[in-house]
Coordinates of C-alpha atoms in Angstrom, one line a residue:
M1 CA -23.2 -10.7 -3.4
K2 CA -24.2 -14.3 -4.1
I3 CA -21.6 -17.1 -4.1
A4 CA -21.6 -20.8 -4.5
I5 CA -19.2 -23.1 -2.7
V6 CA -18.5 -26.5 -4.3
K7 CA -17.3 -29.1 -1.8
L8 CA -18.9 -32.4 -2.7
S9 CA -17.4 -34.9 -0.3
A10 CA -16.4 -36.5 1.9
M11 CA -17.8 -35.7 5.4
G12 CA -14.5 -34.7 7.0
D13 CA -13.5 -32.6 4.0
I14 CA -16.8 -30.8 4.1
I15 CA -16.4 -30.1 7.8
H16 CA -12.9 -28.7 7.3
A17 CA -14.3 -26.2 4.7
M18 CA -17.3 -25.1 6.7
I19 CA -15.2 -23.1 9.1
A20 CA -14.8 -20.5 6.4
L21 CA -18.5 -19.6 6.6
Q22 CA -18.1 -17.6 9.8
F23 CA -15.2 -15.6 8.3
L24 CA -17.2 -14.8 5.2
K25 CA -20.2 -13.6 7.2
K26 CA -18.0 -11.5 9.4
Y27 CA -16.5 -9.9 6.3
N28 CA -19.9 -9.4 4.7
P29 CA -23.0 -10.2 6.8
D30 CA -25.2 -9.8 3.7
I31 CA -23.4 -12.3 1.5
K32 CA -25.6 -15.1 0.1
I33 CA -24.0 -18.5 0.2
D34 CA -25.2 -21.6 -1.6
W35 CA -23.4 -25.0 -1.1
F36 CA -23.2 -27.8 -3.6
V37 CA -22.7 -31.2 -2.1
E38 CA -23.1 -34.9 -2.8
R39 CA -26.6 -36.0 -1.5
A40 CA -25.2 -38.5 1.0
F41 CA -23.4 -35.7 3.0
A42 CA -26.0 -32.9 2.8
Q43 CA -27.2 -33.4 6.3
V44 CA -23.8 -32.3 7.7
L45 CA -24.5 -28.8 6.3
E46 CA -28.2 -28.7 7.3
E47 CA -29.4 -26.2 10.0
N48 CA -26.3 -23.9 9.4
P49 CA -27.6 -20.3 9.5
D50 CA -24.8 -19.1 7.3
I51 CA -25.9 -21.2 4.3
D52 CA -28.8 -19.9 2.3
N53 CA -29.3 -23.0 0.1
I54 CA -28.0 -26.5 0.0
Y55 CA -28.0 -28.1 -3.4
K56 CA -27.7 -31.9 -3.5
I57 CA -26.2 -33.5 -6.5
D58 CA -25.6 -37.2 -7.4
L59 CA -22.3 -37.5 -9.3
K60 CA -21.7 -40.9 -7.6
A61 CA -24.8 -42.2 -9.4
I62 CA -23.0 -41.7 -12.7
K63 CA -20.6 -44.5 -11.8
K64 CA -23.6 -46.9 -11.8
D65 CA -25.4 -45.4 -14.8
K66 CA -23.3 -43.4 -17.3
S67 CA -26.5 -42.0 -18.9
K68 CA -27.2 -39.9 -15.8
V69 CA -24.4 -37.6 -16.7
F70 CA -26.7 -35.7 -19.0
S71 CA -29.4 -35.2 -16.4
Q72 CA -26.7 -34.0 -13.9
I73 CA -25.3 -31.5 -16.5
K74 CA -28.8 -30.2 -17.2
E75 CA -29.5 -29.8 -13.5
L76 CA -26.3 -27.8 -13.0
I77 CA -27.0 -25.6 -16.0
E78 CA -30.4 -24.8 -14.5
Y79 CA -28.7 -23.9 -11.2
S80 CA -26.4 -21.5 -13.1
K81 CA -29.4 -19.3 -13.5
N82 CA -28.9 -18.3 -9.9
S83 CA -26.4 -15.8 -11.3
Y84 CA -23.5 -16.3 -8.9
D85 CA -21.0 -13.5 -8.6
L86 CA -18.4 -16.2 -7.8
V87 CA -18.2 -19.9 -7.6
I88 CA -15.5 -21.4 -5.4
D89 CA -14.3 -24.9 -6.0
A90 CA -13.0 -25.9 -2.5
Q91 CA -12.4 -29.5 -3.6
G92 CA -9.8 -29.1 -6.2
L93 CA -10.7 -32.2 -8.3
I94 CA -11.4 -32.3 -12.0
K95 CA -15.0 -33.3 -11.4
S96 CA -15.6 -30.5 -8.9
A97 CA -14.0 -28.0 -11.3
I98 CA -16.4 -29.1 -14.0
V99 CA -19.3 -28.7 -11.7
S100 CA -18.1 -25.2 -10.7
R101 CA -17.6 -24.1 -14.3
L102 CA -21.1 -25.2 -15.2
L103 CA -22.5 -23.1 -12.3
G104 CA -20.8 -19.8 -13.3
K105 CA -18.3 -18.0 -15.4
K106 CA -16.2 -16.6 -12.6
V107 CA -14.6 -19.5 -10.7
A108 CA -12.0 -19.6 -8.0
G109 CA -9.9 -22.7 -7.1
F110 CA -6.5 -24.0 -6.3
S111 CA -3.6 -23.3 -8.7
I112 CA -2.0 -26.1 -10.7
D113 CA 0.7 -26.7 -8.1
S114 CA -1.7 -26.5 -5.1
T115 CA -3.9 -29.5 -5.6
R116 CA -3.5 -33.2 -6.4
E117 CA -5.4 -33.0 -9.7
G118 CA -3.7 -29.9 -11.1
L119 CA -5.5 -30.0 -14.4
A120 CA -8.6 -28.8 -12.5
S121 CA -7.1 -25.4 -12.4
V122 CA -7.7 -24.8 -16.2
F123 CA -11.4 -24.3 -15.3
Y124 CA -10.7 -21.5 -12.9
T125 CA -10.6 -17.7 -13.7
K126 CA -8.9 -17.0 -10.3
K127 CA -6.2 -19.4 -9.1
I128 CA -5.3 -19.6 -5.4
E129 CA -1.8 -20.6 -4.3
S130 CA -1.8 -22.9 -1.2
D131 CA 0.9 -25.4 -0.5
Y132 CA -0.5 -28.9 -0.7
S133 CA 1.4 -30.0 2.4
K134 CA -0.3 -27.2 4.5
N135 CA -2.9 -28.1 7.1
V136 CA -6.2 -28.8 5.4
I137 CA -8.1 -26.3 7.5
E138 CA -5.7 -23.5 6.4
R139 CA -6.0 -24.7 2.8
N140 CA -9.7 -24.5 2.9
L141 CA -9.6 -21.0 4.3
D142 CA -7.1 -20.1 1.6
V143 CA -9.2 -21.1 -1.3
I144 CA -12.5 -19.7 0.1
L145 CA -11.2 -16.5 1.7
K146 CA -8.3 -15.4 -0.5
P147 CA -10.7 -14.5 -3.5
F148 CA -12.1 -11.8 -1.1
E149 CA -8.7 -10.8 0.3
I150 CA -9.8 -11.9 3.7
D151 CA -6.9 -12.6 6.1
F152 CA -6.9 -15.1 8.9
S153 CA -4.5 -16.1 11.6
K154 CA -3.9 -19.3 13.7
D155 CA -5.6 -17.5 16.6
D156 CA -8.6 -16.9 14.5
I157 CA -8.9 -20.7 13.9
L158 CA -8.2 -21.6 17.5
N159 CA -10.9 -19.1 18.7
K160 CA -13.5 -20.2 16.1
N161 CA -17.2 -20.5 16.9
S162 CA -18.6 -24.0 16.7
F163 CA -20.1 -24.4 13.3
L164 CA -22.2 -27.6 13.1
F165 CA -25.9 -27.2 13.8
F166 CA -28.7 -29.7 14.3
K167 CA -32.3 -30.3 15.3
Q168 CA -32.4 -31.3 18.9
N169 CA -33.6 -34.8 19.7
H170 CA -33.9 -35.4 23.4
E171 CA -34.0 -39.2 23.0
I172 CA -30.3 -38.9 22.2
E173 CA -29.7 -37.7 25.7
T174 CA -30.9 -41.0 27.1
F175 CA -27.6 -42.5 26.0
L176 CA -25.7 -40.1 28.3
S177 CA -24.9 -40.8 31.9
Q178 CA -25.6 -38.5 34.9
T179 CA -22.8 -40.1 37.0
K180 CA -20.1 -40.9 34.5
K181 CA -18.2 -39.2 31.7
S182 CA -19.7 -40.0 28.3
I183 CA -17.1 -41.0 25.7
L184 CA -18.0 -41.6 22.1
L185 CA -15.9 -44.1 20.0
I186 CA -15.7 -43.7 16.2
V187 CA -14.5 -47.1 15.1
G188 CA -14.9 -46.9 11.3
A189 CA -13.1 -45.0 8.4
S190 CA -13.0 -45.0 4.7
W191 CA -9.9 -47.4 4.4
P192 CA -9.1 -50.4 6.5
S193 CA -5.6 -49.0 7.1
K194 CA -7.2 -45.9 8.8
I195 CA -9.0 -48.1 11.3
Y196 CA -7.6 -48.7 14.8
S197 CA -7.8 -52.2 16.1
K198 CA -11.1 -53.2 17.7
E199 CA -9.1 -55.2 20.3
K200 CA -7.4 -52.0 21.4
F201 CA -10.6 -50.0 21.4
A202 CA -12.0 -52.6 23.8
K203 CA -8.9 -52.2 26.1
I204 CA -9.3 -48.4 26.1
S205 CA -13.0 -48.8 27.1
N206 CA -12.0 -51.1 30.0
Y207 CA -9.2 -48.8 31.2
L208 CA -11.4 -45.7 31.3
E209 CA -14.4 -47.3 33.0
E210 CA -16.8 -44.5 31.9
N211 CA -20.0 -44.4 29.9
I212 CA -18.5 -45.6 26.6
L213 CA -20.7 -45.3 23.5
I214 CA -19.9 -46.7 20.1
A215 CA -21.2 -45.2 16.8
W216 CA -21.4 -47.1 13.6
G217 CA -22.5 -46.4 10.0
N218 CA -22.3 -49.7 8.1
E219 CA -22.4 -53.5 8.8
D220 CA -18.6 -53.8 9.1
E221 CA -18.5 -51.0 11.7
K222 CA -21.5 -52.5 13.5
A223 CA -19.6 -55.8 13.7
S224 CA -16.5 -54.0 15.2
A225 CA -18.8 -52.2 17.7
T226 CA -20.4 -55.4 18.7
F227 CA -17.0 -57.0 19.3
I228 CA -15.8 -54.1 21.4
A229 CA -19.0 -54.1 23.5
S230 CA -18.7 -57.9 24.0
N231 CA -15.1 -57.4 25.3
S232 CA -15.6 -54.3 27.4
N233 CA -18.1 -52.1 29.3
A234 CA -19.0 -50.2 26.1
K235 CA -22.5 -49.9 24.6
V236 CA -23.4 -50.1 20.9
L237 CA -25.6 -47.3 19.8
P238 CA -28.4 -47.7 17.3
K239 CA -27.6 -46.4 13.8
L240 CA -27.8 -42.6 13.9
D241 CA -28.4 -40.2 11.0
L242 CA -26.0 -37.3 10.7
N243 CA -28.3 -34.9 12.5
N244 CA -28.5 -37.1 15.5
L245 CA -24.8 -37.8 15.4
K246 CA -24.0 -34.1 15.4
Y247 CA -26.3 -33.7 18.4
L248 CA -24.7 -36.6 20.3
V249 CA -21.2 -35.3 19.6
S250 CA -22.2 -31.9 21.0
K251 CA -23.3 -33.6 24.3
V252 CA -20.5 -36.0 25.0
D253 CA -17.4 -35.3 27.1
L254 CA -14.9 -36.8 24.7
V255 CA -14.7 -38.3 21.2
I256 CA -12.0 -40.9 20.4
G257 CA -11.8 -42.0 16.8
N258 CA -10.1 -42.6 13.6
D259 CA -9.3 -40.0 10.9
T260 CA -12.9 -39.8 9.6
G261 CA -15.7 -37.3 9.4
P262 CA -17.6 -38.2 12.6
T263 CA -14.4 -37.7 14.7
H264 CA -13.8 -34.3 13.0
M265 CA -17.3 -33.3 14.1
A266 CA -15.9 -32.9 17.7
W267 CA -13.3 -30.3 16.5
A268 CA -16.1 -28.4 14.7
L269 CA -18.3 -28.4 17.8
N270 CA -15.4 -27.5 20.2
I271 CA -15.8 -30.9 22.0
P272 CA -12.6 -32.6 23.4
S273 CA -11.3 -35.3 21.0
I274 CA -8.5 -37.6 20.2
T275 CA -7.9 -38.5 16.6
I276 CA -5.8 -41.6 15.8
F277 CA -3.6 -41.5 12.7
G278 CA -1.5 -44.1 10.9
C279 CA -1.3 -43.9 7.1
T280 CA -2.6 -40.3 7.0
P281 CA -0.8 -37.2 8.3
G282 CA -2.2 -36.1 11.6
K283 CA -0.8 -32.6 11.8
R284 CA -2.1 -31.9 8.3
N285 CA -5.6 -33.5 8.6
T286 CA -6.8 -31.8 11.7
Y287 CA -6.0 -28.7 13.9
E288 CA -4.7 -29.4 17.3
T289 CA -6.1 -27.3 20.2
K290 CA -6.0 -27.5 24.0
I291 CA -8.9 -30.0 23.8
N292 CA -8.5 -31.6 20.4
K293 CA -5.5 -33.9 20.3
V294 CA -3.7 -36.0 17.7
I295 CA -1.9 -39.3 18.2
E296 CA 0.2 -40.7 15.3
S297 CA 2.1 -43.8 14.5
D298 CA 5.8 -43.6 13.8
S299 CA 5.2 -44.1 10.1
F300 CA 6.5 -41.5 7.6
V301 CA 3.5 -40.2 5.6
N302 CA 3.8 -38.4 2.3
P303 CA 0.6 -36.4 1.8
L304 CA 1.1 -36.4 -1.9
K305 CA 1.2 -40.2 -2.1
L306 CA -0.7 -42.0 0.8
N307 CA 0.1 -45.6 1.3
R308 CA -3.2 -47.5 1.8
E309 CA -1.2 -50.6 2.8
D310 CA 0.3 -48.8 5.8
F311 CA -1.4 -50.4 8.8
S312 CA 1.0 -48.7 11.3
I313 CA -2.0 -47.2 13.1
N314 CA -2.2 -50.5 15.0
S315 CA 1.3 -50.1 16.4
I316 CA 0.0 -47.2 18.6
D317 CA -0.1 -48.3 22.2
E318 CA -3.6 -48.0 23.6
K319 CA -2.2 -46.8 26.9
R320 CA -1.0 -43.6 25.3
I321 CA -4.5 -42.9 24.2
V322 CA -5.9 -43.7 27.7
E323 CA -3.4 -41.3 29.3
M324 CA -4.3 -38.6 26.8
A325 CA -8.0 -39.2 27.5
K326 CA -7.5 -39.0 31.2
E327 CA -5.8 -35.7 30.8
L328 CA -8.6 -34.3 28.7
L329 CA -11.3 -35.7 31.1
Y330 CA -9.8 -35.1 34.5
G331 CA -6.9 -32.7 33.9
N332 CA -4.3 -35.2 35.2

């Protein structure tokens, strides 16, 4: 059997869907799995032994140049010659539904009441029910596994194998300490209201007095990282590509960060983490374990209508995060 999974973006959403691969392979070790993704995020998927082919597409380029829509359609029609037995739209958006339908005639996706863009469901031949308020990991497992009638339990998720893979780069290990715990701070996010204050990140660094490393992906994040390092014992890392970021996350003792893809890497790699939530729902957007913790503001969050003007994340006392970190690092 040959299937295609369409999960185009963003990094965290792709990571949340990737857990399904190990379940699919357990169900059918011979299943062939191709993954369609926006080019910018393809490296998250690379080196995964459960994926046969990663196809990079550039839908975002259409926003800049509308004429590129024709070349993208032509490319997808060409990929449809792969003769997929099933295409799964794990994104649930109209654009991902169109991509899926161009790739094959048999398409599975969320039902009209199970996704934010319900009209996407008209493109599917198999519609999957999954309450939109459910945890996102469970929703991804629903849409990818239910077409095969594969069951899963909470224990299955909690006992998952790590599922991000990378090429080793031993230069990354030079950032680690032999005498102190290495803690990685993820200080950016897609919206300003999802970003914890740089002043409080600096205080966390000073309270913990460990080997604190700060990752960044753009100039705004670099400026925040520089501020934190100037006001604490933290160190600013050079800009890392996604392969090296995966490798670094796999080596540190703890990741502390906002609700964003690099923080969710820790959960995927079974590395201790603390994810900080304000305007997005913590219990929905990640899966708590004994080593992966969530801390939320007191704000009420409606997953169907997120409020980008809700900056309540900055009301979270940094000392709560420090105590949680100490418990994960030292067991006290």
